[in-house]
CSV table of N, CA, C and O in Angstrom, one decimal:
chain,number,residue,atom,x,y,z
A,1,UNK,N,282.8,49.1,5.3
A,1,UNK,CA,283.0,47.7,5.6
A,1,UNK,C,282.8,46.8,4.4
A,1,UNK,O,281.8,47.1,3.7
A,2,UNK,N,283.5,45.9,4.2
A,2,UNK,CA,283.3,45.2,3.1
A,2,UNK,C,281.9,43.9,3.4
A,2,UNK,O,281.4,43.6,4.6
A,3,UNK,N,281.3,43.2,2.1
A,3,UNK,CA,280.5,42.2,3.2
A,3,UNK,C,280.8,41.3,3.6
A,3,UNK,O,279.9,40.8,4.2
A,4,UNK,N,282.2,40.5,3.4
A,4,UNK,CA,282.7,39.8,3.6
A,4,UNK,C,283.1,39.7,5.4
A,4,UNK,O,283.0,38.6,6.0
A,5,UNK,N,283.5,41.2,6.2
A,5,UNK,CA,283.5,41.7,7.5
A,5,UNK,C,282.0,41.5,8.3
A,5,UNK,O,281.7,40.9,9.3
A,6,UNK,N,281.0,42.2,7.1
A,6,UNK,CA,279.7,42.3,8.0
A,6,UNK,C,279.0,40.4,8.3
A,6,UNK,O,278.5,39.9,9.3
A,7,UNK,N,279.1,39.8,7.4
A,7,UNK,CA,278.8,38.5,6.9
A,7,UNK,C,279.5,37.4,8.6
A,7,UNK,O,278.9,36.6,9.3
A,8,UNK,N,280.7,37.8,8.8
A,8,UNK,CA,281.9,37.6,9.5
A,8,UNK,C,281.2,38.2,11.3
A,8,UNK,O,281.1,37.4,12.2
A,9,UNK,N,280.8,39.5,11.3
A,9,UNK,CA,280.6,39.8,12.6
A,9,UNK,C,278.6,39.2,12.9
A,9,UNK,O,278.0,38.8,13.9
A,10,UNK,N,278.1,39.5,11.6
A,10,UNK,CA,276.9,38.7,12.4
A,10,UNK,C,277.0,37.0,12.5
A,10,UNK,O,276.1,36.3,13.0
A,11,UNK,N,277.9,36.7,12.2
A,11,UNK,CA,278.2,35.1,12.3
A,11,UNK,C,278.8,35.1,14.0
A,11,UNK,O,278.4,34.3,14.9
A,12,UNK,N,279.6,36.0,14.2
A,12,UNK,CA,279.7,36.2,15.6
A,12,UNK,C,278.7,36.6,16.8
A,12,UNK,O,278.7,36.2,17.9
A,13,UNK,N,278.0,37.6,16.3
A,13,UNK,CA,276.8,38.1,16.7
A,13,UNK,C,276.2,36.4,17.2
A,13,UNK,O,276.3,35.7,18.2
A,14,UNK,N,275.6,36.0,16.1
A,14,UNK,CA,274.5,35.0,16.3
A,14,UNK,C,275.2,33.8,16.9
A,14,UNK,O,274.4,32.8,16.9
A,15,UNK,N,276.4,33.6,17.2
A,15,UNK,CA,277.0,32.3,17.8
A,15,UNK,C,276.8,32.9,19.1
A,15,UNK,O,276.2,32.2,19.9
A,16,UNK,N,277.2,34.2,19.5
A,16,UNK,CA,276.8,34.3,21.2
A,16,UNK,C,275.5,34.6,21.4
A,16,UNK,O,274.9,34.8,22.5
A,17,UNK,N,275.0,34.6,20.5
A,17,UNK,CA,273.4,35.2,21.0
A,17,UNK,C,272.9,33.6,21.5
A,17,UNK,O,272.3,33.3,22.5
A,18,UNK,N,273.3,32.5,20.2
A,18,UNK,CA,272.8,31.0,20.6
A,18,UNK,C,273.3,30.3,21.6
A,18,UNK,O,272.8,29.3,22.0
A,19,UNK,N,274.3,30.8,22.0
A,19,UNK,CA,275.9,29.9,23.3
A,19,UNK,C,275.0,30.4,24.6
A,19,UNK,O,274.6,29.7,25.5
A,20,UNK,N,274.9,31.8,24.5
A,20,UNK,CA,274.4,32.6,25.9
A,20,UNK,C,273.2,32.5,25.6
A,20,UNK,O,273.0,33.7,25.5
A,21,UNK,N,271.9,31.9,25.3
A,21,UNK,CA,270.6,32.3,25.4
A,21,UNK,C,270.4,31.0,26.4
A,21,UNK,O,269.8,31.4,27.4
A,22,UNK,N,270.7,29.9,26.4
A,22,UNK,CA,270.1,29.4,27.6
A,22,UNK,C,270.7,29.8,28.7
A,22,UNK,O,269.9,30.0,29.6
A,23,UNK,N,272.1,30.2,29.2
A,23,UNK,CA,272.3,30.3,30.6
A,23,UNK,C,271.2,32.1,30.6
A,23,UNK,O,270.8,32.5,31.7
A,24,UNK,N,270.9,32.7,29.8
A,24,UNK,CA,269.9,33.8,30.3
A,24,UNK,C,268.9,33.4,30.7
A,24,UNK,O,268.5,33.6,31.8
A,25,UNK,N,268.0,32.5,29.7
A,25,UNK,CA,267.0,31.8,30.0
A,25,UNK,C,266.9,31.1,31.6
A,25,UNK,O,265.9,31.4,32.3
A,26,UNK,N,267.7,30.4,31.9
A,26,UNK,CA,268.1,29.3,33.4
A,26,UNK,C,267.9,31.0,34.3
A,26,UNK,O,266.9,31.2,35.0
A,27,UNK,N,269.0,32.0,34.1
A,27,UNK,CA,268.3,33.0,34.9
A,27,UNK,C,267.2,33.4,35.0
A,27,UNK,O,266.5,33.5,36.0
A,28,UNK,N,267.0,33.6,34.1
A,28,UNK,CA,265.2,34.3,34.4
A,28,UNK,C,264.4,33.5,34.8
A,28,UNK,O,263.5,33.9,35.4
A,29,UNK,N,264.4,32.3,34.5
A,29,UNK,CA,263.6,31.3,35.5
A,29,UNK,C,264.0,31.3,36.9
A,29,UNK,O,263.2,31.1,37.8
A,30,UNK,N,265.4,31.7,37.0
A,30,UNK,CA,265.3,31.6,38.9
A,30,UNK,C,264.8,32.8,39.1
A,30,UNK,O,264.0,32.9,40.0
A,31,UNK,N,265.1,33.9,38.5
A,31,UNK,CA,264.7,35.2,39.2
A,31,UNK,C,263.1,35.0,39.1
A,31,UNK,O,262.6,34.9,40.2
A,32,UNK,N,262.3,34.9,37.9
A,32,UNK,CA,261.3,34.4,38.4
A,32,UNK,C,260.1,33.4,39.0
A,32,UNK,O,258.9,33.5,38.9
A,33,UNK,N,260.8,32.5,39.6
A,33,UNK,CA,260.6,31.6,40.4
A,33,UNK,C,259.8,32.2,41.9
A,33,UNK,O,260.1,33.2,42.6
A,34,UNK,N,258.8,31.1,42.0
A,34,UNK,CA,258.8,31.9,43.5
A,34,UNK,C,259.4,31.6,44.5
A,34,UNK,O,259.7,30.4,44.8
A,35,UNK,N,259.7,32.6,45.1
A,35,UNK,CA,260.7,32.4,46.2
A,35,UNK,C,260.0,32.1,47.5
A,35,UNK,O,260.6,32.4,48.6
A,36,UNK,N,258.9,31.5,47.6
A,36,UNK,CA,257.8,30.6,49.2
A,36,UNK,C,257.6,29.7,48.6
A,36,UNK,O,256.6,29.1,49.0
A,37,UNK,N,258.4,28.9,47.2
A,37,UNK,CA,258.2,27.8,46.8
A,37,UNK,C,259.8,27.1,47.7
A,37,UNK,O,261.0,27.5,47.9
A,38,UNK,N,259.1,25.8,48.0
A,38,UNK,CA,260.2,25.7,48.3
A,38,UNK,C,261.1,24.0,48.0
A,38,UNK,O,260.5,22.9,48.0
A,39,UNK,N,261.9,24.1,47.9
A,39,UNK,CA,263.1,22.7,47.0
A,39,UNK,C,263.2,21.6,47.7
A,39,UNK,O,263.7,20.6,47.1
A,40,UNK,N,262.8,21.5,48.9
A,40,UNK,CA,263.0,20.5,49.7
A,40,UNK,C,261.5,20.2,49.5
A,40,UNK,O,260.5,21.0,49.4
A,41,UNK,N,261.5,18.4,49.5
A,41,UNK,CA,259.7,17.5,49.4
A,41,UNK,C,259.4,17.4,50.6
A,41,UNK,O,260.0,17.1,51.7
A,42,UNK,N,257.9,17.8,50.1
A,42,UNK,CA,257.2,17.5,51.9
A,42,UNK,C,258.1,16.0,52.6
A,42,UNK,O,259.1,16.1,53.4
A,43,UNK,N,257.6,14.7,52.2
A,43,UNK,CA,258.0,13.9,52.6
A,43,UNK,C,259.2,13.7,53.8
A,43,UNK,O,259.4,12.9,54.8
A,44,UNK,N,260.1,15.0,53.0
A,44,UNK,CA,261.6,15.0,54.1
A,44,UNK,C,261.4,15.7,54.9
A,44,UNK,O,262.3,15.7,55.7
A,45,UNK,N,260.3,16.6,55.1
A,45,UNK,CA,260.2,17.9,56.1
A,45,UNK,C,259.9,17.1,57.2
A,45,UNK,O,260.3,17.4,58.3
A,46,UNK,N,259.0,16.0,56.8
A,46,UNK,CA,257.9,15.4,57.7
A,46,UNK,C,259.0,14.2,58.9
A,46,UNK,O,258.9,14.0,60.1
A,47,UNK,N,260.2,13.7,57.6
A,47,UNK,CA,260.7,13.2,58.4
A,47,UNK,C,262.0,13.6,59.6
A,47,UNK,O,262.4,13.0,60.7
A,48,UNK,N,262.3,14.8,58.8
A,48,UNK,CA,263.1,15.4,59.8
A,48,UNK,C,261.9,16.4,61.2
A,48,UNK,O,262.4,16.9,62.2
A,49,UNK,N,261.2,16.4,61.0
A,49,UNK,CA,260.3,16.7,62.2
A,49,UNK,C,260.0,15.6,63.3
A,49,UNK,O,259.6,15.7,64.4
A,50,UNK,N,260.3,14.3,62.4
A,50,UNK,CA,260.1,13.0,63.1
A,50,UNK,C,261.3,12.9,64.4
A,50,UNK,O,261.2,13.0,65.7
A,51,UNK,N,262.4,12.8,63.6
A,51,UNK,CA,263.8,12.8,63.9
A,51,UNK,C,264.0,14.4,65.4
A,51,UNK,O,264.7,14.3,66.4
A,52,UNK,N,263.3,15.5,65.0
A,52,UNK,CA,263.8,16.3,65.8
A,52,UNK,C,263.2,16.3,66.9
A,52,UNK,O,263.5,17.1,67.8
A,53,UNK,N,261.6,15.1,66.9
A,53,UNK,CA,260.8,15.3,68.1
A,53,UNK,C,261.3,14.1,69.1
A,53,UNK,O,261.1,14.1,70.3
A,54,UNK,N,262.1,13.0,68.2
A,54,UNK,CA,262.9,11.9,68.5
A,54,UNK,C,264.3,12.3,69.6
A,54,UNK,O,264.6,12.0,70.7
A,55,UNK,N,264.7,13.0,68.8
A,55,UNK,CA,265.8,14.0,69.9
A,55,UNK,C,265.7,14.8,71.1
A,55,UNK,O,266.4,14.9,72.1
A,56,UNK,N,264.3,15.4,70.7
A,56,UNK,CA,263.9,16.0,71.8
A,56,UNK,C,263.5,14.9,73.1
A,56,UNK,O,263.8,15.2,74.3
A,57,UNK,N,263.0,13.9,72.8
A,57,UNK,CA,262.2,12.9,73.3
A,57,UNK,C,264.2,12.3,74.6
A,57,UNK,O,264.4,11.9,75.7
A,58,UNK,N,264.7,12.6,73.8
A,58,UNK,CA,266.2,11.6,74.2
A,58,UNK,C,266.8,12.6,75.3
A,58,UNK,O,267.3,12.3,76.4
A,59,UNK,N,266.6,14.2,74.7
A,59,UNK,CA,267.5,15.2,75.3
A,59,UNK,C,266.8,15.1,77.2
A,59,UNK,O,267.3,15.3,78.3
A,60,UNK,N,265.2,14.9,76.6
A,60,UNK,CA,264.6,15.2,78.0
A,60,UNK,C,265.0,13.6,79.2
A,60,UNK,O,265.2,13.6,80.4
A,61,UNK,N,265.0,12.6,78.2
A,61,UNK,CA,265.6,11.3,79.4
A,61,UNK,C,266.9,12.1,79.8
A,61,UNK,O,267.1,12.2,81.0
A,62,UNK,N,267.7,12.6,79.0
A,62,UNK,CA,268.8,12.5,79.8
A,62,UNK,C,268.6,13.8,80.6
A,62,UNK,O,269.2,13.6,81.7
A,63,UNK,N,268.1,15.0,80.6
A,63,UNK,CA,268.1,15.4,81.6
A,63,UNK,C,267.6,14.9,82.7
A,63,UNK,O,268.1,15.3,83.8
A,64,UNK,N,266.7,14.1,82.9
A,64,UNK,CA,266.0,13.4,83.5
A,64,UNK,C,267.4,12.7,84.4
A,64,UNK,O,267.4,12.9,85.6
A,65,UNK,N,268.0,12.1,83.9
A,65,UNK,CA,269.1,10.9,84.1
A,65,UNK,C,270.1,11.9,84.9
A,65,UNK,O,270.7,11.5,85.9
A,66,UNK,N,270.4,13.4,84.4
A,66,UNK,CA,271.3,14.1,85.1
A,66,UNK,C,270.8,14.6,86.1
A,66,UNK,O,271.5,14.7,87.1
A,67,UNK,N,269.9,15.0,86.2
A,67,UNK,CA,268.9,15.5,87.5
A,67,UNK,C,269.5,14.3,88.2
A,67,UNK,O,270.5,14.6,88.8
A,68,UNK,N,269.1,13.2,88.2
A,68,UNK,CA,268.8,11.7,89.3
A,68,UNK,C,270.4,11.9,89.8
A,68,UNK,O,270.7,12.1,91.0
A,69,UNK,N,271.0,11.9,89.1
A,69,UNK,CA,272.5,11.6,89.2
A,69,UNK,C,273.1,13.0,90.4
A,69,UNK,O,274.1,12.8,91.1
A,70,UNK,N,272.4,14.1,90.4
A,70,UNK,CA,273.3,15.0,91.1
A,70,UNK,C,272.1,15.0,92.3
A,70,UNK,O,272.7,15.1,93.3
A,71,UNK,N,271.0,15.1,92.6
A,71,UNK,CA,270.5,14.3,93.6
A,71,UNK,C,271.4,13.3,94.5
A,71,UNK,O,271.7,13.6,95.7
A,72,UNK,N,271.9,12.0,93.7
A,72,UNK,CA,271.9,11.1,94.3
A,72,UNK,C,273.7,11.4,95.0
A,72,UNK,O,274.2,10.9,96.0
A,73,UNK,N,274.2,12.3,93.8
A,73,UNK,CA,275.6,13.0,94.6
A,73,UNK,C,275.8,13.6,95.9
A,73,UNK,O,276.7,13.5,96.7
A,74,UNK,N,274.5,14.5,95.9
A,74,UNK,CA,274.1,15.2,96.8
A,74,UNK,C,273.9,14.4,98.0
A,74,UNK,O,274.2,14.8,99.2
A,75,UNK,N,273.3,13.4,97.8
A,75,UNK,CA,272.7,12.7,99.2
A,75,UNK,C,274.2,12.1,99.6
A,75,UNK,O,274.7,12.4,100.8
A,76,UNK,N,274.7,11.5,99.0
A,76,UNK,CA,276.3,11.3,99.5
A,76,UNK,C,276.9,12.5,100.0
A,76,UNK,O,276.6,12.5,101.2
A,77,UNK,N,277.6,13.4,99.8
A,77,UNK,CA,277.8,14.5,100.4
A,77,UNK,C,277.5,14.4,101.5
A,77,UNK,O,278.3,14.0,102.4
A,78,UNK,N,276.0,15.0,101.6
A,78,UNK,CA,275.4,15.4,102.6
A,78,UNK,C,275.8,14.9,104.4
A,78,UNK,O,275.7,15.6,105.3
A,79,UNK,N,276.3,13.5,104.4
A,79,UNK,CA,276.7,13.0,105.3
A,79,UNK,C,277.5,13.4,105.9
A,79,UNK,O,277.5,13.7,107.1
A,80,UNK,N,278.7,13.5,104.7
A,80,UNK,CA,280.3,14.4,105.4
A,80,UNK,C,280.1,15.0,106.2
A,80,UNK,O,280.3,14.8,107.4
A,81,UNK,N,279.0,16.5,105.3
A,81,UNK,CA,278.8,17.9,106.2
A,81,UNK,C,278.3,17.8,107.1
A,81,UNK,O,278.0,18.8,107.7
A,82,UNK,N,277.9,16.6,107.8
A,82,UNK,CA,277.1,16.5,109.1
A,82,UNK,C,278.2,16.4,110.1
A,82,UNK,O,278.2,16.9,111.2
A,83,UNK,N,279.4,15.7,109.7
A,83,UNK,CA,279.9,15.1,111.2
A,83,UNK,C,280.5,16.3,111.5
A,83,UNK,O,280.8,17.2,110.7
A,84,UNK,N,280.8,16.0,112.8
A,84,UNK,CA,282.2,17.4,112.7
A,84,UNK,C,283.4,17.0,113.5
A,84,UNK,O,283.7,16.2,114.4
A,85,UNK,N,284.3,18.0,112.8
A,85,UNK,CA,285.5,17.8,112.3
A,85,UNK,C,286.2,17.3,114.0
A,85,UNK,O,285.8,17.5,115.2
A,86,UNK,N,287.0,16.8,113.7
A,86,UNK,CA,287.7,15.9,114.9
A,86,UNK,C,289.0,17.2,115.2
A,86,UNK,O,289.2,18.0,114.3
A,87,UNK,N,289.7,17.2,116.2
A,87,UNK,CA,290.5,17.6,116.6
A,87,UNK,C,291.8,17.2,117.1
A,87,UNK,O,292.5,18.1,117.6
């Protein structure tokens, strides 16, 4: 090889060694990361627990509300099935 070639291929060598060392680097920080760490801030955990005991809080009126409602269907009904049928 002449050195004009070798001069030429470590000039390429060390352009990808410097292009590609941070995206390896970004990897190895995720691979070594811990993974029970976790990316979401307390702060939002707290508030979406707010929000899901808030829903819960709504889901139970309205069963509440659907109960009353087929009770109160029921009591209507109930009447029809009493009389009897005419001839």
């Amino acid at each position: 090889m002449r050195p004009e070639d070798v001069v030429a291929l470590m000039a390429v060598i060390a352009g990808v060694f410097f292009t590609t060392r941070p995206l390896v680097a970004a990897l190895s920080r995720r691979i070594a990361r811990d993974p029970s760490a976790s990316a979401v801030p307390d702060g939002a955990v707290d508030d979406l627990r707010a929000e899901v005991d808030e829903a819960r809080g709504r889901i139970a009126s309205l069963e509440e509300r659907v109960d009353f409602a087929e009770r109160m269907l029921a009591k209507q009904r109930e009447p029809d099935r009493l009389v009897p049928p005419r001839n």
